[in-house]
């Protein structure tokens, strides 16, 4: 399949790119810095060098799947929402599948409350909470969208670089493994996304994955 | 003030344009058909002839206020959401004030439930329900937006062309007048919007207005 990855040189994006490449898909890195992408993925890798907000519909119309792995700084965290809205507007009533990497903030805790409220209690949360807050806004927006084939993916509380390990999959609740950890490695996330791309099971909904 | 009105030749837009013009504001019609606007508002009226989705930030950056009175057919009702998202993305962390004409569907009935569920029960609702449904989605999206100075305005159950009459203003609940009618004339809506433009009282919220 032809898969475009926005933010392919980031933590999530690069793992997804490599997983897609390894499985033999036609993967294209959509990034601001082509040289960085070529360095990470090889000279022969396919790259579109463009700021995500400069992308036109024609840049993206030939993809079967677009993965939005865009990352930004907390002071511009609203760009998560704006990019989701831009992609949704491009693909209204079309078959292109859109994947959005959402944070853990929109997941629910055991009491059925949004995990964002628990995340806020972390001592250093002020410096980064805008990211999961805006990813929650992004999810709220996506839930209103019925005529685009979108999928949201939430990692656990901690997202870190690392190889894929066996995974636990869930739906709307924050998951913990047997060691009471809620951690998702970039490799585990990438594998779950490529599995879902190859065997579509989720439509207009969000799922979550953590390291077992 | 310099006020841009998207969809200025429509029912709501034209009443708002005329009310602004009459009050001496620098009103600009942003429309697909300049000739139609000139015919409605006079040869000397200011017009930007552009499809709303072709507007760039630079087309709109000189306005103090932009009124989104965009209208479309029910089969493309999602464009209400997409245009709101486009305008919001343009004016993140800026002072430009954005007004969105929302339908009555997002208002609450006496039981505190969304009026959209009551509207759906109308015998002919299938032919038009997509409009208030998407205006509700638009409102849900707007409620997540904290760094744009937006205001939503909902008319009553019936919106019709007509001169301004004394008004009843409200917040989130569907209003009825003494004759148990929930009707808003275009003139009443326009007057309420210009009052709010001249004396800002509502920020990042929605209000409603009906004919007394």
Short mmCIF file of C-alpha atoms in Angstrom, two decimals:
data_model
loop_
_atom_site.label_atom_id
_atom_site.label_comp_id
_atom_site.label_asym_id
_atom_site.label_seq_id
_atom_site.Cartn_x
_atom_site.Cartn_y
_atom_site.Cartn_z
CA UNK A 1 0.00 0.00 0.00
CA UNK A 2 1.01 3.60 -0.52
CA UNK A 3 1.39 5.16 2.93
CA UNK A 4 2.24 8.81 3.60
CA UNK A 5 3.64 9.67 7.02
CA UNK A 6 3.47 13.27 8.18
CA UNK A 7 6.22 13.88 10.73
CA UNK A 8 8.12 10.77 9.64
CA UNK A 9 11.39 11.81 11.27
CA UNK A 10 9.86 12.06 14.76
CA UNK A 11 9.79 9.33 17.41
CA UNK A 12 6.48 7.82 16.38
CA UNK A 13 6.77 8.66 12.68
CA UNK A 14 10.20 7.08 12.18
CA UNK A 15 9.17 3.81 13.82
CA UNK A 16 6.04 3.69 11.64
CA UNK A 17 8.07 4.49 8.51
CA UNK A 18 10.59 1.72 9.22
CA UNK A 19 7.87 -0.81 10.03
CA UNK A 20 6.08 0.05 6.79
CA UNK A 21 9.32 -0.07 4.79
CA UNK A 22 10.20 -3.46 6.29
CA UNK A 23 6.80 -4.87 5.38
CA UNK A 24 7.33 -3.84 1.77
CA UNK A 25 4.87 -0.95 1.57
CA UNK A 26 5.40 2.11 -0.58
CA UNK A 27 6.12 4.45 2.32
CA UNK A 28 6.63 8.19 1.81
CA UNK A 29 8.06 10.51 4.45
CA UNK A 30 6.28 13.88 4.53
CA UNK A 31 8.71 16.10 6.40
CA UNK A 32 10.16 19.59 6.59
CA UNK A 33 13.73 18.31 6.27
CA UNK A 34 14.31 15.83 3.43
CA UNK A 35 18.01 15.39 4.26
CA UNK A 36 17.14 14.24 7.76
CA UNK A 37 14.66 11.71 6.37
CA UNK A 38 17.17 10.38 3.82
CA UNK A 39 19.72 10.00 6.60
CA UNK A 40 17.25 8.03 8.73
CA UNK A 41 15.63 5.91 6.05
CA UNK A 42 18.25 5.68 3.29
CA UNK A 43 19.06 7.65 0.15
CA UNK A 44 16.45 5.79 -1.91
CA UNK A 45 13.59 6.47 0.49
CA UNK A 46 10.65 8.50 -0.85
CA UNK A 47 10.28 11.96 0.62
CA UNK A 48 7.93 14.93 0.19
CA UNK A 49 9.65 17.97 1.68
CA UNK A 50 6.89 20.30 2.83
CA UNK A 51 5.57 21.88 5.98
CA UNK A 52 2.41 19.98 6.96
CA UNK A 53 0.35 23.18 6.72
CA UNK A 54 1.54 23.84 3.17
CA UNK A 55 0.36 20.44 1.92
CA UNK A 56 -2.30 20.56 -0.75
CA UNK A 57 -4.90 17.94 -1.52
CA UNK A 58 -2.99 17.00 -4.67
CA UNK A 59 0.15 16.27 -2.62
CA UNK A 60 -1.79 13.65 -0.69
CA UNK A 61 -4.47 12.32 -3.03
CA UNK A 62 -2.51 9.28 -4.26
CA UNK A 63 -2.06 7.71 -0.83
CA UNK A 64 -4.15 4.81 0.44
CA UNK A 65 -3.30 5.75 4.01
CA UNK A 66 -1.97 8.90 5.64
CA UNK A 67 -0.52 8.73 9.13
CA UNK A 68 -0.52 12.02 11.03
CA UNK A 69 2.50 11.67 13.33
CA UNK A 70 2.99 15.43 13.48
CA UNK A 71 4.70 16.74 16.59
CA UNK A 72 5.14 20.29 17.82
CA UNK A 73 6.11 22.26 20.91
CA UNK A 74 3.59 22.75 23.75
CA UNK A 75 3.16 26.47 22.96
CA UNK A 76 1.83 25.57 19.51
CA UNK A 77 0.01 22.42 20.58
CA UNK A 78 -3.21 23.68 18.92
CA UNK A 79 -1.57 22.77 15.61
CA UNK A 80 -2.49 19.15 16.36
CA UNK A 81 -6.15 20.17 16.06
CA UNK A 82 -5.62 22.38 13.03
CA UNK A 83 -3.74 19.71 11.08
CA UNK A 84 -6.39 17.09 11.85
CA UNK A 85 -9.08 19.49 10.63
CA UNK A 86 -7.09 20.25 7.48
CA UNK A 87 -6.65 16.55 6.65
CA UNK A 88 -10.29 15.79 7.39
CA UNK A 89 -11.39 18.61 5.06
CA UNK A 90 -9.18 17.15 2.29
CA UNK A 91 -10.65 13.68 2.53
CA UNK A 92 -14.39 14.21 3.11
CA UNK A 93 -16.30 11.46 1.31
CA UNK A 94 -13.14 9.83 0.01
CA UNK A 95 -11.68 6.41 0.75
CA UNK A 96 -8.22 7.53 1.92
CA UNK A 97 -7.68 6.21 5.45
CA UNK A 98 -6.35 8.66 8.03
CA UNK A 99 -4.46 7.62 11.18
CA UNK A 100 -4.02 10.11 14.00
CA UNK A 101 -1.56 9.53 16.85
CA UNK A 102 -3.41 10.84 19.87
CA UNK A 103 -1.96 11.10 23.34
CA UNK A 104 -3.05 9.19 26.42
CA UNK A 105 -5.01 12.18 27.77
CA UNK A 106 -8.26 11.27 26.01
CA UNK A 107 -8.25 7.73 27.45
CA UNK A 108 -10.47 6.95 30.44
CA UNK A 109 -9.30 5.87 33.88
CA UNK A 110 -10.93 3.16 36.02
CA UNK A 111 -13.54 5.66 37.21
CA UNK A 112 -14.41 6.45 33.59
CA UNK A 113 -12.91 9.94 33.82
CA UNK A 114 -10.53 11.41 31.27
CA UNK A 115 -6.92 10.53 31.98
CA UNK A 116 -5.99 14.16 31.19
CA UNK A 117 -7.13 15.08 34.71
CA UNK A 118 -4.69 12.55 36.21
CA UNK A 119 -1.88 13.70 33.89
CA UNK A 120 -2.38 17.28 35.10
CA UNK A 121 -1.45 16.18 38.62
CA UNK A 122 2.10 15.29 37.59
CA UNK A 123 4.50 17.81 39.19
CA UNK A 124 5.99 19.02 35.89
CA UNK A 125 2.76 18.88 33.87
CA UNK A 126 2.56 22.60 33.15
CA UNK A 127 5.48 22.35 30.75
CA UNK A 128 3.85 19.72 28.49
CA UNK A 129 0.15 19.35 29.37
CA UNK A 130 -0.89 21.47 26.35
CA UNK A 131 0.11 18.58 24.09
CA UNK A 132 -2.28 15.93 25.52
CA UNK A 133 -4.92 18.62 26.07
CA UNK A 134 -4.90 19.51 22.39
CA UNK A 135 -4.74 15.86 21.36
CA UNK A 136 -7.91 15.42 23.42
CA UNK A 137 -9.46 18.37 21.54
CA UNK A 138 -8.33 16.69 18.33
CA UNK A 139 -10.10 13.49 19.40
CA UNK A 140 -13.28 15.40 20.34
CA UNK A 141 -13.23 16.95 16.87
CA UNK A 142 -12.58 13.61 15.15
CA UNK A 143 -15.53 12.03 16.94
CA UNK A 144 -17.84 14.42 15.06
CA UNK A 145 -16.45 13.28 11.69
CA UNK A 146 -18.56 10.62 10.00
CA UNK A 147 -17.66 10.83 6.30
CA UNK A 148 -13.90 10.28 6.57
CA UNK A 149 -12.31 6.88 7.29
CA UNK A 150 -10.25 7.91 10.35
CA UNK A 151 -8.59 5.95 13.14
CA UNK A 152 -7.10 7.35 16.34
CA UNK A 153 -4.29 5.59 18.21
CA UNK A 154 -3.42 6.34 21.84
CA UNK A 155 -0.27 5.03 23.54
CA UNK A 156 -0.08 4.48 27.29
CA UNK A 157 0.98 7.14 29.78
CA UNK A 158 4.61 6.84 28.75
CA UNK A 159 5.67 6.77 25.10
CA UNK A 160 9.31 5.96 24.49
CA UNK A 161 11.68 4.94 21.72
CA UNK A 162 12.29 1.24 21.54
CA UNK A 163 11.77 -1.98 19.63
CA UNK A 164 8.40 -3.69 19.40
CA UNK A 165 7.51 -6.07 22.20
CA UNK A 166 4.33 -8.15 22.65
CA UNK A 167 1.39 -5.77 22.93
CA UNK A 168 -1.86 -5.35 24.83
CA UNK A 169 -4.58 -3.70 22.77
CA UNK A 170 -7.58 -1.82 24.13
CA UNK A 171 -10.24 0.66 23.22
CA UNK A 172 -10.96 3.74 25.32
CA UNK A 173 -9.43 2.89 28.69
CA UNK A 174 -5.85 3.52 29.78
CA UNK A 175 -4.09 0.15 29.95
CA UNK A 176 -1.54 -1.20 32.44
CA UNK A 177 0.52 -4.36 32.04
CA UNK A 178 1.17 -7.07 34.61
CA UNK A 179 3.88 -4.92 36.18
CA UNK A 180 1.36 -2.08 36.54
CA UNK A 181 3.15 -0.09 33.85
CA UNK A 182 1.47 1.95 31.12
CA UNK A 183 4.27 2.22 28.58
CA UNK A 184 4.23 2.05 24.80
CA UNK A 185 7.44 1.74 22.83
CA UNK A 186 7.60 3.34 19.40
CA UNK A 187 8.12 -0.11 17.88
CA UNK A 188 5.01 -1.53 19.54
CA UNK A 189 2.97 1.46 18.37
CA UNK A 190 4.30 1.13 14.81
CA UNK A 191 3.53 -2.58 14.68
CA UNK A 192 -0.04 -2.03 15.91
CA UNK A 193 -0.59 0.68 13.31
CA UNK A 194 0.79 -1.40 10.43
CA UNK A 195 -1.32 -4.38 11.56
CA UNK A 196 -4.38 -2.13 11.47
CA UNK A 197 -3.41 -0.70 8.07
CA UNK A 198 -3.02 -4.19 6.59
CA UNK A 199 -6.13 -5.65 8.28
CA UNK A 200 -8.61 -2.82 8.87
CA UNK A 201 -10.74 -3.42 11.94
CA UNK A 202 -11.20 0.07 13.34
CA UNK A 203 -13.21 2.78 11.60
CA UNK A 204 -14.11 6.21 12.96
CA UNK A 205 -12.89 5.21 16.37
CA UNK A 206 -9.78 5.14 18.54
CA UNK A 207 -7.81 2.24 19.96
CA UNK A 208 -4.95 2.03 22.42
CA UNK A 209 -1.85 -0.15 22.66
CA UNK A 210 0.79 -0.72 25.36
CA UNK A 211 3.79 -2.96 25.91
CA UNK A 212 2.79 -6.24 27.61
CA UNK B 1 -15.06 48.70 12.54
CA UNK B 2 -13.92 46.66 9.57
CA UNK B 3 -16.26 43.69 9.31
CA UNK B 4 -15.95 40.87 6.75
CA UNK B 5 -19.03 38.79 6.09
CA UNK B 6 -18.59 35.39 4.50
CA UNK B 7 -21.79 34.44 2.68
CA UNK B 8 -23.02 38.04 2.67
CA UNK B 9 -25.63 37.48 -0.03
CA UNK B 10 -27.47 34.78 1.93
CA UNK B 11 -30.45 35.28 4.25
CA UNK B 12 -28.45 35.83 7.42
CA UNK B 13 -25.44 37.43 5.72
CA UNK B 14 -27.36 40.08 3.81
CA UNK B 15 -29.25 41.23 6.90
CA UNK B 16 -25.97 41.47 8.83
CA UNK B 17 -24.31 43.34 5.97
CA UNK B 18 -27.14 45.88 5.77
CA UNK B 19 -27.26 46.37 9.52
CA UNK B 20 -23.48 46.95 9.58
CA UNK B 21 -23.67 49.29 6.60
CA UNK B 22 -26.49 51.28 8.23
CA UNK B 23 -24.48 51.66 11.43
CA UNK B 24 -21.58 53.12 9.47
CA UNK B 25 -19.14 50.23 9.70
CA UNK B 26 -16.67 49.35 6.98
CA UNK B 27 -18.48 46.20 5.87
CA UNK B 28 -17.05 43.88 3.21
CA UNK B 29 -19.05 41.14 1.48
CA UNK B 30 -17.00 37.98 0.97
CA UNK B 31 -18.94 36.10 -1.68
CA UNK B 32 -18.63 33.91 -4.74
CA UNK B 33 -20.68 36.28 -6.88
CA UNK B 34 -19.63 39.94 -6.68
CA UNK B 35 -22.36 41.08 -9.09
CA UNK B 36 -25.05 39.65 -6.84
CA UNK B 37 -23.55 41.47 -3.84
CA UNK B 38 -23.33 44.78 -5.70
CA UNK B 39 -26.95 44.37 -6.76
CA UNK B 40 -28.03 43.76 -3.14
CA UNK B 41 -25.83 46.32 -1.38
CA UNK B 42 -25.13 48.96 -4.04
CA UNK B 43 -22.43 49.55 -6.63
CA UNK B 44 -20.11 51.19 -4.10
CA UNK B 45 -20.23 48.34 -1.59
CA UNK B 46 -16.96 46.56 -0.81
CA UNK B 47 -16.70 43.01 -2.09
CA UNK B 48 -14.10 40.23 -2.06
CA UNK B 49 -15.10 37.72 -4.73
CA UNK B 50 -13.74 34.37 -3.59
CA UNK B 51 -14.95 30.95 -2.60
CA UNK B 52 -14.72 30.70 1.19
CA UNK B 53 -12.36 27.73 0.92
CA UNK B 54 -9.98 29.67 -1.34
CA UNK B 55 -9.59 32.50 1.18
CA UNK B 56 -6.06 33.00 2.48
CA UNK B 57 -5.04 34.48 5.80
CA UNK B 58 -3.90 37.63 3.99
CA UNK B 59 -7.39 38.10 2.49
CA UNK B 60 -8.79 38.30 6.01
CA UNK B 61 -6.05 39.68 8.23
CA UNK B 62 -7.18 43.33 8.09
CA UNK B 63 -10.64 42.72 9.55
CA UNK B 64 -11.55 43.44 13.15
CA UNK B 65 -14.44 40.99 12.91
CA UNK B 66 -15.30 38.19 10.53
CA UNK B 67 -18.84 36.83 10.42
CA UNK B 68 -19.16 33.31 9.06
CA UNK B 69 -22.66 33.31 7.53
CA UNK B 70 -21.71 30.59 5.07
CA UNK B 71 -24.58 28.45 3.81
CA UNK B 72 -24.50 25.26 1.78
CA UNK B 73 -26.74 22.38 0.73
CA UNK B 74 -27.47 19.53 3.17
CA UNK B 75 -25.33 17.04 1.18
CA UNK B 76 -22.27 19.19 1.82
CA UNK B 77 -23.24 20.32 5.31
CA UNK B 78 -19.84 19.20 6.67
CA UNK B 79 -18.43 22.32 5.01
CA UNK B 80 -19.80 24.27 7.99
CA UNK B 81 -17.31 22.42 10.18
CA UNK B 82 -14.45 22.66 7.70
CA UNK B 83 -14.84 26.41 7.23
CA UNK B 84 -14.97 27.01 10.99
CA UNK B 85 -11.78 24.97 11.41
CA UNK B 86 -10.10 26.90 8.58
CA UNK B 87 -10.98 30.26 10.11
CA UNK B 88 -9.92 29.16 13.58
CA UNK B 89 -6.55 27.98 12.22
CA UNK B 90 -6.05 31.41 10.59
CA UNK B 91 -6.69 33.36 13.77
CA UNK B 92 -5.01 31.34 16.54
CA UNK B 93 -3.57 33.73 19.10
CA UNK B 94 -4.79 36.79 17.21
CA UNK B 95 -7.31 39.43 18.20
CA UNK B 96 -9.64 39.14 15.19
CA UNK B 97 -13.11 38.31 16.45
CA UNK B 98 -14.98 35.48 14.71
CA UNK B 99 -18.76 35.13 14.67
CA UNK B 100 -20.33 31.83 13.66
CA UNK B 101 -24.03 31.49 12.83
CA UNK B 102 -24.96 28.15 14.35
CA UNK B 103 -28.32 26.49 13.99
CA UNK B 104 -30.81 25.80 16.75
CA UNK B 105 -29.78 22.13 16.94
CA UNK B 106 -27.07 22.65 19.53
CA UNK B 107 -29.43 24.47 21.92
CA UNK B 108 -30.88 22.58 24.88
CA UNK B 109 -34.54 21.84 25.47
CA UNK B 110 -36.31 22.07 28.85
CA UNK B 111 -35.00 18.63 29.79
CA UNK B 112 -31.46 19.77 29.07
CA UNK B 113 -31.20 17.57 25.98
CA UNK B 114 -29.95 18.77 22.61
CA UNK B 115 -32.67 20.28 20.49
CA UNK B 116 -31.27 18.36 17.49
CA UNK B 117 -33.10 15.27 18.78
CA UNK B 118 -36.41 17.14 18.72
CA UNK B 119 -35.67 18.59 15.28
CA UNK B 120 -35.09 15.07 13.95
CA UNK B 121 -38.70 14.19 14.78
CA UNK B 122 -40.05 16.69 12.23
CA UNK B 123 -41.66 14.73 9.37
CA UNK B 124 -39.46 16.23 6.65
CA UNK B 125 -36.25 16.36 8.71
CA UNK B 126 -34.29 13.92 6.54
CA UNK B 127 -34.03 16.51 3.78
CA UNK B 128 -32.35 19.17 5.94
CA UNK B 129 -31.22 17.65 9.27
CA UNK B 130 -27.59 17.43 8.08
CA UNK B 131 -27.35 21.23 8.35
CA UNK B 132 -28.16 21.55 12.09
CA UNK B 133 -26.27 18.30 12.77
CA UNK B 134 -23.11 19.74 11.25
CA UNK B 135 -23.66 23.10 12.94
CA UNK B 136 -23.77 21.15 16.21
CA UNK B 137 -20.47 19.48 15.24
CA UNK B 138 -19.15 22.96 14.46
CA UNK B 139 -20.16 24.11 17.94
CA UNK B 140 -18.58 21.05 19.59
CA UNK B 141 -15.36 21.88 17.76
CA UNK B 142 -15.54 25.58 18.68
CA UNK B 143 -15.95 24.71 22.35
CA UNK B 144 -12.44 23.19 22.30
CA UNK B 145 -10.94 26.43 20.96
CA UNK B 146 -9.46 28.64 23.66
CA UNK B 147 -6.98 30.90 21.85
CA UNK B 148 -9.33 32.48 19.31
CA UNK B 149 -11.92 35.14 20.19
CA UNK B 150 -15.01 33.37 18.80
CA UNK B 151 -18.72 33.83 19.37
CA UNK B 152 -21.51 31.50 18.25
CA UNK B 153 -25.04 32.70 17.57
CA UNK B 154 -28.06 30.39 17.42
CA UNK B 155 -31.48 31.51 16.17
CA UNK B 156 -34.69 29.84 17.33
CA UNK B 157 -36.25 26.81 15.65
CA UNK B 158 -37.44 28.89 12.72
CA UNK B 159 -35.18 31.39 10.97
CA UNK B 160 -36.87 33.60 8.42
CA UNK B 161 -36.30 36.75 6.43
CA UNK B 162 -37.80 39.83 8.01
CA UNK B 163 -37.18 43.14 9.73
CA UNK B 164 -35.82 43.37 13.26
CA UNK B 165 -38.39 43.24 16.06
CA UNK B 166 -37.81 43.44 19.83
CA UNK B 167 -35.66 40.48 20.84
CA UNK B 168 -35.30 37.95 23.65
CA UNK B 169 -31.69 36.95 24.28
CA UNK B 170 -30.53 33.73 25.91
CA UNK B 171 -27.57 31.46 26.32
CA UNK B 172 -27.76 27.71 25.70
CA UNK B 173 -31.47 26.97 25.90
CA UNK B 174 -33.96 27.13 23.04
CA UNK B 175 -36.19 30.15 23.63
CA UNK B 176 -39.92 30.63 23.07
CA UNK B 177 -41.79 33.94 23.15
CA UNK B 178 -45.09 34.72 24.86
CA UNK B 179 -46.97 33.18 21.95
CA UNK B 180 -44.95 29.97 22.39
CA UNK B 181 -43.08 30.63 19.14
CA UNK B 182 -39.37 30.10 18.57
CA UNK B 183 -38.75 32.30 15.55
CA UNK B 184 -35.84 34.58 14.67
CA UNK B 185 -36.10 37.05 11.84
CA UNK B 186 -32.94 37.85 9.88
CA UNK B 187 -33.24 41.47 11.04
CA UNK B 188 -33.41 40.51 14.71
CA UNK B 189 -30.39 38.21 14.29
CA UNK B 190 -28.43 40.95 12.49
CA UNK B 191 -29.23 43.52 15.16
CA UNK B 192 -28.12 41.18 17.97
CA UNK B 193 -24.86 40.45 16.16
CA UNK B 194 -24.07 44.11 15.49
CA UNK B 195 -24.89 44.96 19.12
CA UNK B 196 -22.44 42.26 20.23
CA UNK B 197 -19.81 43.46 17.73
CA UNK B 198 -20.09 47.04 19.02
CA UNK B 199 -20.27 46.09 22.72
CA UNK B 200 -18.46 42.78 23.22
CA UNK B 201 -19.95 40.74 26.05
CA UNK B 202 -19.58 37.18 24.79
CA UNK B 203 -16.24 35.45 24.37
CA UNK B 204 -15.64 31.80 23.47
CA UNK B 205 -19.27 31.03 24.00
CA UNK B 206 -22.59 30.95 22.19
CA UNK B 207 -25.74 32.98 22.68
CA UNK B 208 -29.22 32.73 21.22
CA UNK B 209 -31.79 35.31 20.11
CA UNK B 210 -35.46 35.11 19.08
CA UNK B 211 -38.24 37.53 18.17
CA UNK B 212 -40.18 38.65 21.26
#
